[in-house]
mmCIF file of C-alpha atoms in Angstrom:
data_model
loop_
_atom_site.group_PDB
_atom_site.id
_atom_site.type_symbol
_atom_site.label_atom_id
_atom_site.label_comp_id
_atom_site.label_asym_id
_atom_site.label_seq_id
_atom_site.Cartn_x
_atom_site.Cartn_y
_atom_site.Cartn_z
ATOM 1 C CA MET A 1337 56.264 57.112 36.686
ATOM 2 C CA SER A 1338 58.082 59.557 34.522
ATOM 3 C CA ASP A 1339 61.639 59.637 33.340
ATOM 4 C CA PRO A 1340 62.206 62.944 31.516
ATOM 5 C CA GLU A 1341 65.527 64.583 30.903
ATOM 6 C CA ALA A 1342 66.842 66.487 33.914
ATOM 7 C CA ASP A 1343 67.759 70.139 33.511
ATOM 8 C CA SER A 1344 71.435 70.425 34.402
ATOM 9 C CA THR A 1345 71.127 74.141 35.083
ATOM 10 C CA THR A 1346 68.768 73.642 37.981
ATOM 11 C CA GLY A 1347 69.078 71.599 41.115
ATOM 12 C CA VAL A 1348 68.923 71.648 44.853
ATOM 13 C CA GLY A 1349 72.548 72.433 45.392
ATOM 14 C CA GLY A 1350 73.283 74.108 42.061
ATOM 15 C CA LEU A 1351 70.821 76.973 42.191
ATOM 16 C CA ALA A 1352 72.439 80.190 41.030
ATOM 17 C CA GLU A 1353 72.259 83.326 43.086
ATOM 18 C CA LEU A 1354 69.405 85.552 41.940
ATOM 19 C CA THR A 1355 70.393 89.188 41.677
ATOM 20 C CA ASP A 1356 68.762 91.053 38.814
ATOM 21 C CA SER A 1357 65.119 92.018 38.395
ATOM 22 C CA SER A 1358 64.389 89.270 35.861
ATOM 23 C CA ASP A 1359 65.586 86.602 38.296
ATOM 24 C CA GLN A 1360 63.398 88.072 41.026
ATOM 25 C CA ALA A 1361 60.402 88.075 38.729
ATOM 26 C CA ASP A 1362 60.888 84.343 38.065
ATOM 27 C CA LEU A 1363 60.362 83.520 41.742
ATOM 28 C CA ASP A 1364 56.750 82.568 42.353
ATOM 29 C CA VAL A 1365 56.117 83.588 45.956
ATOM 30 C CA GLY A 1366 52.445 82.655 45.719
ATOM 31 C CA VAL A 1367 50.133 83.563 48.593
ATOM 32 C CA SER A 1368 51.257 81.412 51.511
ATOM 33 C CA THR A 1369 54.817 82.767 51.676
ATOM 34 C CA PRO A 1370 53.857 86.480 52.061
ATOM 35 C CA ALA A 1371 51.180 85.465 54.559
ATOM 36 C CA ALA A 1372 53.616 83.399 56.652
ATOM 37 C CA VAL A 1373 56.329 86.074 56.589
ATOM 38 C CA GLY A 1374 53.806 88.824 57.334
ATOM 39 C CA LEU A 1375 52.400 86.916 60.310
ATOM 40 C CA TYR A 1376 55.906 86.282 61.633
ATOM 41 C CA LEU A 1377 56.955 89.941 61.381
ATOM 42 C CA ALA A 1378 53.643 90.972 62.965
ATOM 43 C CA VAL A 1379 54.280 88.785 66.018
ATOM 44 C CA VAL A 1380 57.865 90.037 66.274
ATOM 45 C CA ALA A 1381 56.651 93.642 66.036
ATOM 46 C CA VAL A 1382 54.090 92.999 68.779
ATOM 47 C CA GLY A 1383 56.714 91.454 71.052
ATOM 48 C CA VAL A 1384 59.254 94.263 70.546
ATOM 49 C CA THR A 1385 56.610 96.959 70.949
ATOM 50 C CA ALA A 1386 55.287 95.396 74.125
ATOM 51 C CA LEU A 1387 58.799 95.012 75.558
ATOM 52 C CA VAL A 1388 59.729 98.633 74.834
ATOM 53 C CA SER A 1389 56.387 99.911 76.133
ATOM 54 C CA VAL A 1390 56.664 98.001 79.391
ATOM 55 C CA ALA A 1391 60.306 99.050 79.856
ATOM 56 C CA THR A 1392 59.340 102.722 79.452
ATOM 57 C CA GLY A 1393 56.530 102.459 81.994
ATOM 58 C CA ALA A 1394 53.564 102.285 79.650
ATOM 59 C CA THR A 1395 50.179 101.411 81.087
ATOM 60 C CA ALA A 1396 47.823 98.687 79.969
ATOM 61 C CA GLU A 1397 45.737 101.234 78.060
ATOM 62 C CA VAL A 1398 48.761 102.329 76.028
ATOM 63 C CA LEU A 1399 49.577 98.719 75.199
ATOM 64 C CA LEU A 1400 46.047 98.055 73.967
ATOM 65 C CA THR A 1401 46.317 100.923 71.493
ATOM 66 C CA SER A 1402 49.897 100.364 70.291
ATOM 67 C CA LEU A 1403 49.913 96.597 69.806
ATOM 68 C CA PRO A 1404 47.248 96.466 67.036
ATOM 69 C CA THR A 1405 49.210 99.116 65.121
ATOM 70 C CA ALA A 1406 52.412 97.084 65.476
ATOM 71 C CA PHE A 1407 50.641 93.936 64.315
ATOM 72 C CA THR A 1408 49.213 95.630 61.224
ATOM 73 C CA GLY A 1409 52.565 97.177 60.372
ATOM 74 C CA GLY A 1410 54.294 93.805 60.652
ATOM 75 C CA VAL A 1411 51.799 92.101 58.341
ATOM 76 C CA LEU A 1412 52.107 94.819 55.705
ATOM 77 C CA GLY A 1413 55.905 94.844 56.000
ATOM 78 C CA GLY A 1414 56.119 91.082 55.479
ATOM 79 C CA ILE A 1415 53.876 91.173 52.417
ATOM 80 C CA VAL A 1416 55.835 94.052 50.881
ATOM 81 C CA LEU A 1417 59.161 92.300 51.562
ATOM 82 C CA ALA A 1418 57.977 89.059 49.963
ATOM 83 C CA ARG A 1419 56.657 90.841 46.890
ATOM 84 C CA ILE A 1420 59.466 93.358 46.309
ATOM 85 C CA ARG A 1421 62.542 91.426 47.508
ATOM 86 C CA PRO A 1422 61.760 87.714 47.142
ATOM 87 C CA THR A 1423 65.460 86.912 46.696
ATOM 88 C CA VAL A 1424 66.027 87.814 50.349
ATOM 89 C CA LEU A 1425 63.619 85.062 51.336
ATOM 90 C CA PHE A 1426 65.116 82.761 48.713
ATOM 91 C CA ARG A 1427 68.630 83.080 50.139
ATOM 92 C CA LEU A 1428 67.275 82.651 53.658
ATOM 93 C CA GLY A 1429 65.452 79.450 52.738
ATOM 94 C CA ARG A 1430 68.269 77.798 50.769
ATOM 95 C CA PHE A 1431 69.906 76.477 53.952
ATOM 96 C CA ARG A 1432 68.134 75.217 57.052
ATOM 97 C CA TRP A 1433 70.661 76.731 59.453
ATOM 98 C CA ARG A 1434 69.868 80.216 58.134
ATOM 99 C CA THR A 1435 66.205 79.861 59.063
ATOM 100 C CA LEU A 1436 67.212 79.360 62.700
ATOM 101 C CA THR A 1437 67.792 83.116 62.852
ATOM 102 C CA LEU A 1438 64.007 83.533 62.676
ATOM 103 C CA TRP A 1439 63.804 82.209 66.239
ATOM 104 C CA LEU A 1440 66.278 84.684 67.735
ATOM 105 C CA PRO A 1441 63.654 87.310 68.720
ATOM 106 C CA ALA A 1442 61.902 84.760 70.960
ATOM 107 C CA PRO A 1443 64.632 84.408 73.629
ATOM 108 C CA LEU A 1444 65.338 88.152 73.395
ATOM 109 C CA VAL A 1445 61.721 89.074 74.176
ATOM 110 C CA ALA A 1446 61.361 86.397 76.867
ATOM 111 C CA GLY A 1447 64.716 87.273 78.418
ATOM 112 C CA GLY A 1448 63.877 90.966 78.410
ATOM 113 C CA ALA A 1449 60.572 90.264 80.154
ATOM 114 C CA LEU A 1450 62.230 88.164 82.854
ATOM 115 C CA VAL A 1451 64.906 90.815 83.425
ATOM 116 C CA LEU A 1452 62.295 93.553 83.792
ATOM 117 C CA ASP A 1453 60.284 91.454 86.209
ATOM 118 C CA SER A 1454 63.277 90.417 88.335
ATOM 119 C CA THR A 1455 64.711 93.918 88.630
ATOM 120 C CA GLY A 1456 61.418 95.499 89.628
ATOM 121 C CA LEU A 1457 61.702 98.280 87.036
ATOM 122 C CA VAL A 1458 58.128 97.811 85.839
ATOM 123 C CA PRO A 1459 55.478 99.871 87.642
ATOM 124 C CA GLU A 1460 52.803 97.275 86.934
ATOM 125 C CA THR A 1461 54.346 93.871 87.477
ATOM 126 C CA GLY A 1462 51.426 92.130 85.780
ATOM 127 C CA LEU A 1463 52.503 93.530 82.406
ATOM 128 C CA THR A 1464 55.584 91.337 82.117
ATOM 129 C CA LEU A 1465 53.692 88.039 81.964
ATOM 130 C CA PRO A 1466 51.913 88.803 78.641
ATOM 131 C CA LEU A 1467 55.358 89.332 77.076
ATOM 132 C CA LEU A 1468 55.914 85.570 77.235
ATOM 133 C CA ILE A 1469 52.942 85.069 74.897
ATOM 134 C CA PRO A 1470 54.496 86.851 71.877
ATOM 135 C CA ALA A 1471 57.784 85.081 72.653
ATOM 136 C CA ALA A 1472 56.023 81.740 72.224
ATOM 137 C CA GLY A 1473 54.270 83.126 69.158
ATOM 138 C CA VAL A 1474 57.629 83.964 67.586
ATOM 139 C CA LEU A 1475 58.678 80.317 67.903
ATOM 140 C CA LEU A 1476 55.509 79.065 66.228
ATOM 141 C CA THR A 1477 55.327 81.633 63.442
ATOM 142 C CA GLY A 1478 59.104 81.438 62.973
ATOM 143 C CA ARG A 1479 58.792 77.741 62.224
ATOM 144 C CA LEU A 1480 55.948 78.477 59.811
ATOM 145 C CA ALA A 1481 57.977 81.181 58.058
ATOM 146 C CA ALA A 1482 61.027 78.894 57.908
ATOM 147 C CA HIS A 1483 58.974 76.246 56.117
ATOM 148 C CA ALA A 1484 57.564 78.865 53.754
ATOM 149 C CA VAL A 1485 60.918 80.334 52.686
ATOM 150 C CA HIS A 1486 62.434 76.862 52.378
ATOM 151 C CA ASP A 1487 59.500 75.903 50.171
ATOM 152 C CA LEU A 1488 60.222 78.991 48.055
ATOM 153 C CA ALA A 1489 63.813 77.823 47.539
ATOM 154 C CA ALA A 1490 62.650 74.302 46.740
ATOM 155 C CA GLY A 1491 60.132 75.723 44.287
ATOM 156 C CA ALA A 1492 62.944 77.354 42.321
ATOM 157 C CA THR A 1493 64.135 73.817 41.629
ATOM 158 C CA VAL A 1494 60.781 72.119 41.153
ATOM 159 C CA ASP A 1495 59.190 74.790 38.981
ATOM 160 C CA ASN A 1496 62.132 75.390 36.641
ATOM 161 C CA GLY A 1497 63.293 71.873 35.847
ATOM 162 C CA ALA A 1498 61.894 68.445 35.076
ATOM 163 C CA PRO A 1499 62.588 65.645 37.566
ATOM 164 C CA ILE A 1500 64.678 62.648 36.606
ATOM 165 C CA ILE A 1501 62.055 60.350 38.103
ATOM 166 C CA GLU A 1502 59.220 60.577 40.637
ATOM 167 C CA TRP A 1503 57.189 58.228 42.790
ATOM 168 C CA THR A 1504 54.662 58.236 45.634
ATOM 169 C CA TRP A 1505 55.942 57.575 49.132
ATOM 170 C CA TYR A 1506 53.567 55.205 50.898
ATOM 171 C CA GLN A 1507 54.484 54.836 54.545
ATOM 172 C CA SER A 1508 55.970 51.453 55.395
ATOM 173 C CA GLY A 1509 57.355 50.414 58.760
ATOM 174 C CA PRO A 1510 57.792 52.711 61.801
ATOM 175 C CA ASN A 1511 56.032 56.066 61.651
ATOM 176 C CA PRO A 1512 58.186 58.799 63.287
ATOM 177 C CA PRO A 1513 55.317 61.332 63.782
ATOM 178 C CA LEU A 1514 53.193 58.772 65.621
ATOM 179 C CA ILE A 1515 56.162 57.696 67.726
ATOM 180 C CA ALA A 1516 56.836 61.340 68.642
ATOM 181 C CA LEU A 1517 53.147 61.810 69.540
ATOM 182 C CA GLY A 1518 53.259 58.745 71.763
ATOM 183 C CA VAL A 1519 56.411 59.775 73.604
ATOM 184 C CA GLY A 1520 55.131 63.351 74.025
ATOM 185 C CA SER A 1521 51.781 62.163 75.371
ATOM 186 C CA LEU A 1522 53.442 59.865 77.908
ATOM 187 C CA LEU A 1523 55.766 62.613 79.111
ATOM 188 C CA PHE A 1524 52.896 65.108 79.382
ATOM 189 C CA ALA A 1525 50.800 62.521 81.246
ATOM 190 C CA GLY A 1526 53.592 62.053 83.765
ATOM 191 C CA LEU A 1527 54.022 65.802 84.189
ATOM 192 C CA THR A 1528 50.266 66.309 84.634
ATOM 193 C CA TYR A 1529 50.076 63.602 87.285
ATOM 194 C CA THR A 1530 53.055 65.074 89.144
ATOM 195 C CA LEU A 1531 51.582 68.589 89.226
ATOM 196 C CA SER A 1532 47.902 67.795 89.809
ATOM 197 C CA GLY A 1533 47.901 64.443 91.564
ATOM 198 C CA SER A 1534 44.785 63.461 89.604
ATOM 199 C CA ASN A 1535 44.596 60.164 87.727
ATOM 200 C CA ARG A 1536 41.804 60.912 85.244
ATOM 201 C CA LEU A 1537 43.547 63.076 82.641
ATOM 202 C CA PRO A 1538 46.982 61.412 82.959
ATOM 203 C CA THR A 1539 45.351 57.999 82.421
ATOM 204 C CA ARG A 1540 43.733 59.130 79.173
ATOM 205 C CA LEU A 1541 46.909 60.788 77.986
ATOM 206 C CA GLY A 1542 48.900 57.709 78.895
ATOM 207 C CA ALA A 1543 46.534 55.464 76.959
ATOM 208 C CA LEU A 1544 46.752 57.780 73.935
ATOM 209 C CA GLY A 1545 50.533 57.789 74.177
ATOM 210 C CA ALA A 1546 50.807 54.021 74.497
ATOM 211 C CA ILE A 1547 48.522 53.378 71.501
ATOM 212 C CA SER A 1548 50.312 55.974 69.361
ATOM 213 C CA LEU A 1549 53.695 54.536 70.304
ATOM 214 C CA LEU A 1550 52.676 50.953 69.526
ATOM 215 C CA LEU A 1551 51.025 51.810 66.198
ATOM 216 C CA GLY A 1552 53.863 54.108 65.227
ATOM 217 C CA TRP A 1553 56.506 51.521 65.938
ATOM 218 C CA ALA A 1554 54.837 48.411 64.515
ATOM 219 C CA PRO A 1555 51.457 48.773 62.724
ATOM 220 C CA THR A 1556 51.991 45.207 61.510
ATOM 221 C CA VAL A 1557 53.630 42.568 63.704
ATOM 222 C CA ARG A 1558 54.763 39.346 62.040
ATOM 223 C CA LEU A 1559 56.292 36.249 63.548
ATOM 224 C CA PRO A 1560 58.822 34.108 61.656
ATOM 225 C CA SER A 1561 57.449 30.773 60.496
ATOM 226 C CA SER A 1562 58.839 27.619 58.950
ATOM 227 C CA GLY A 1563 57.260 28.523 55.587
ATOM 228 C CA ASP A 1564 58.102 31.327 53.228
ATOM 229 C CA THR A 1565 55.346 33.608 54.537
ATOM 230 C CA PRO A 1566 55.646 34.882 58.125
ATOM 231 C CA THR A 1567 52.634 34.658 60.432
ATOM 232 C CA THR A 1568 50.861 37.988 60.962
ATOM 233 C CA LEU A 1569 50.194 38.407 64.678
ATOM 234 C CA PHE A 1570 48.704 41.902 64.571
ATOM 235 C CA SER A 1571 47.876 44.321 61.766
ATOM 236 C CA VAL A 1572 45.947 47.600 61.446
ATOM 237 C CA PRO A 1573 43.928 47.540 58.186
ATOM 238 C CA ASP A 1574 44.579 50.376 55.735
ATOM 239 C CA PHE A 1575 47.239 51.845 58.011
ATOM 240 C CA ASP A 1576 49.633 52.489 55.150
ATOM 241 C CA TYR A 1577 48.983 55.818 53.467
ATOM 242 C CA ALA A 1578 50.533 58.109 50.896
ATOM 243 C CA ARG A 1579 52.757 60.501 52.790
ATOM 244 C CA ALA A 1580 54.333 62.482 49.968
ATOM 245 C CA GLU A 1581 55.373 62.757 46.357
ATOM 246 C CA ILE A 1582 59.135 62.352 45.887
ATOM 247 C CA ARG A 1583 60.900 63.812 42.852
ATOM 248 C CA ALA A 1584 64.554 63.154 42.078
ATOM 249 C CA TYR A 1585 66.662 65.963 40.603
ATOM 250 C CA ALA A 1586 70.316 66.238 39.679
ATOM 251 C CA ASP A 1587 71.330 67.427 43.156
ATOM 252 C CA GLY A 1588 68.811 65.841 45.469
ATOM 253 C CA LEU A 1589 65.282 64.775 46.309
ATOM 254 C CA VAL A 1590 62.318 67.117 46.701
ATOM 255 C CA VAL A 1591 59.658 65.750 49.067
ATOM 256 C CA GLU A 1592 56.190 67.256 48.750
ATOM 257 C CA PRO A 1593 53.826 66.045 51.507
ATOM 258 C CA ARG A 1594 50.308 65.012 50.579
ATOM 259 C CA PHE A 1595 48.649 66.587 53.605
ATOM 260 C CA ARG A 1596 47.877 70.294 53.636
ATOM 261 C CA PRO A 1597 48.977 72.728 54.844
ATOM 262 C CA SER A 1598 52.477 71.487 54.192
ATOM 263 C CA TYR A 1599 55.646 72.595 52.444
ATOM 264 C CA ARG A 1600 58.168 70.970 50.166
ATOM 265 C CA ARG A 1601 61.551 70.099 51.579
ATOM 266 C CA VAL A 1602 64.853 69.226 49.976
ATOM 267 C CA VAL A 1603 67.060 66.220 50.752
ATOM 268 C CA PRO A 1604 70.486 66.779 49.133
ATOM 269 C CA TRP A 1605 72.202 63.679 47.830
ATOM 270 C CA ASP A 1606 75.030 64.027 50.336
ATOM 271 C CA ARG A 1607 72.464 63.417 53.106
ATOM 272 C CA VAL A 1608 71.317 60.146 51.553
ATOM 273 C CA THR A 1609 73.832 57.767 53.074
ATOM 274 C CA GLY A 1610 72.489 54.537 51.623
ATOM 275 C CA VAL A 1611 69.646 52.765 49.868
ATOM 276 C CA ARG A 1612 68.208 49.347 50.662
ATOM 277 C CA LEU A 1613 65.715 47.267 48.741
ATOM 278 C CA THR A 1614 63.940 44.572 50.752
ATOM 279 C CA GLU A 1615 60.964 42.350 50.056
ATOM 280 C CA ASP A 1616 58.527 44.950 51.388
ATOM 281 C CA ARG A 1617 60.080 48.371 51.044
ATOM 282 C CA LEU A 1618 62.589 50.731 49.523
ATOM 283 C CA VAL A 1619 64.578 52.394 52.311
ATOM 284 C CA LEU A 1620 66.486 55.628 51.791
ATOM 285 C CA GLU A 1621 68.871 56.134 54.699
ATOM 286 C CA ARG A 1622 69.354 59.765 55.707
ATOM 287 C CA ARG A 1623 71.976 61.485 57.788
ATOM 288 C CA TRP A 1624 70.597 63.066 61.003
ATOM 289 C CA TRP A 1625 66.974 62.241 60.087
ATOM 290 C CA PRO A 1626 64.721 59.158 60.115
ATOM 291 C CA ASP A 1627 64.959 56.922 57.068
ATOM 292 C CA ILE A 1628 62.433 57.259 54.245
ATOM 293 C CA ARG A 1629 60.671 53.886 54.125
ATOM 294 C CA CYS A 1630 58.599 53.507 50.955
ATOM 295 C CA ASP A 1631 56.166 50.671 50.349
ATOM 296 C CA ARG A 1632 57.727 48.758 47.479
ATOM 297 C CA ALA A 1633 54.367 47.535 46.132
ATOM 298 C CA ALA A 1634 53.211 51.151 45.571
ATOM 299 C CA ILE A 1635 56.144 51.993 43.256
ATOM 300 C CA ASP A 1636 55.466 51.210 39.599
ATOM 301 C CA ASP A 1637 59.106 50.750 38.554
ATOM 302 C CA VAL A 1638 61.129 50.176 41.695
ATOM 303 C CA ASP A 1639 64.238 49.175 39.740
ATOM 304 C CA ALA A 1640 64.292 52.531 37.914
ATOM 305 C CA VAL A 1641 63.896 54.392 41.193
ATOM 306 C CA LEU A 1642 66.664 52.322 42.790
ATOM 307 C CA GLU A 1643 69.023 52.959 39.869
ATOM 308 C CA THR A 1644 68.314 56.705 39.944
ATOM 309 C CA VAL A 1645 69.011 56.984 43.662
ATOM 310 C CA GLU A 1646 72.178 54.935 43.353
ATOM 311 C CA THR A 1647 73.689 56.901 40.476
ATOM 312 C CA SER A 1648 72.528 60.480 41.134
ATOM 313 C CA GLY A 1649 74.224 63.232 43.093
ATOM 314 C CA ARG A 1650 77.739 63.984 44.136
ATOM 315 C CA ASN A 1651 77.899 61.268 46.821
ATOM 316 C CA ARG A 1652 76.326 58.180 45.332
ATOM 317 C CA PRO A 1653 74.705 55.853 47.874
ATOM 318 C CA GLN A 1654 75.987 52.289 47.933
ATOM 319 C CA ARG A 1655 73.483 49.619 47.021
ATOM 320 C CA VAL A 1656 72.747 46.987 49.641
ATOM 321 C CA ASP A 1657 71.937 43.493 48.431
ATOM 322 C CA PRO A 1658 68.441 42.480 49.642
ATOM 323 C CA ALA A 1659 69.775 39.032 50.499
ATOM 324 C CA THR A 1660 72.279 40.476 52.971
ATOM 325 C CA ALA A 1661 70.371 43.573 54.139
ATOM 326 C CA ASP A 1662 69.953 43.575 57.882
ATOM 327 C CA GLU A 1663 66.415 44.911 57.818
ATOM 328 C CA PRO A 1664 64.162 44.323 60.875
ATOM 329 C CA GLN A 1665 60.699 42.943 60.071
ATOM 330 C CA PHE A 1666 57.687 44.665 61.567
#
């Protein structure tokens, strides 16, 4: 646990606009950001090229020769943009809503393909279906690029200033990713059974979904008892794991996941609506997102972390007394 002085000139919400060449040089774009942006622009270039080629009556042979050129040009363009104008990516990644613009080419390409197919303007009708592939690719690579540019903006805070305090986030309580996996598997199992009528694959998917949902919701189930210690009915050994490193700055929290590949993300203080300290965990309540539930036993100085979260930021969370906290036990 560290408690160095925070740099008041840096912060999640207080980052200055970078305009001159010296500011641009200070941005460390690394390797992953140019790669992610280059891959995204390559997929967009492939989708636009394919759409224009099909609309103008190009044959399959013409597509096979033009698409590799478009892909290469997109990769090179993304790398050059990230290296020469990193502030463009920085400004894009400062706010999540700006990164949504990276997904706009996907519905344009998909919509254009459906229009061409429905109007019968394409000589070879089979050429419109492959256009849906780059549209899906834009969604995937757009999400990857959004994480990369947001990580670049977070890095301007992390790399230029010392955190007020930091600790390791060990998962405690419900696990949102596992819950999402369970719900998705159950829905896909139902869809597969409806379309195919077979029971084999849907049964396996349903079992996977049910197990993921149960473990994600309650890896440890305890029953209240007359004594001080509740009775453990069910527990998965070693289920708790280190999810991320959390660093507190003047304007918010920076969460750096342990698993790779992953990207840092910023939680401004105005999105931390409350903090609760219970017998088992430190809970940071977030607006619009699942709470951050940290295993209390894994934090060296939980009181220092609690005090930092309570007193930092523009909107200071209100402390909840553990004796009156309405915290469900899992």
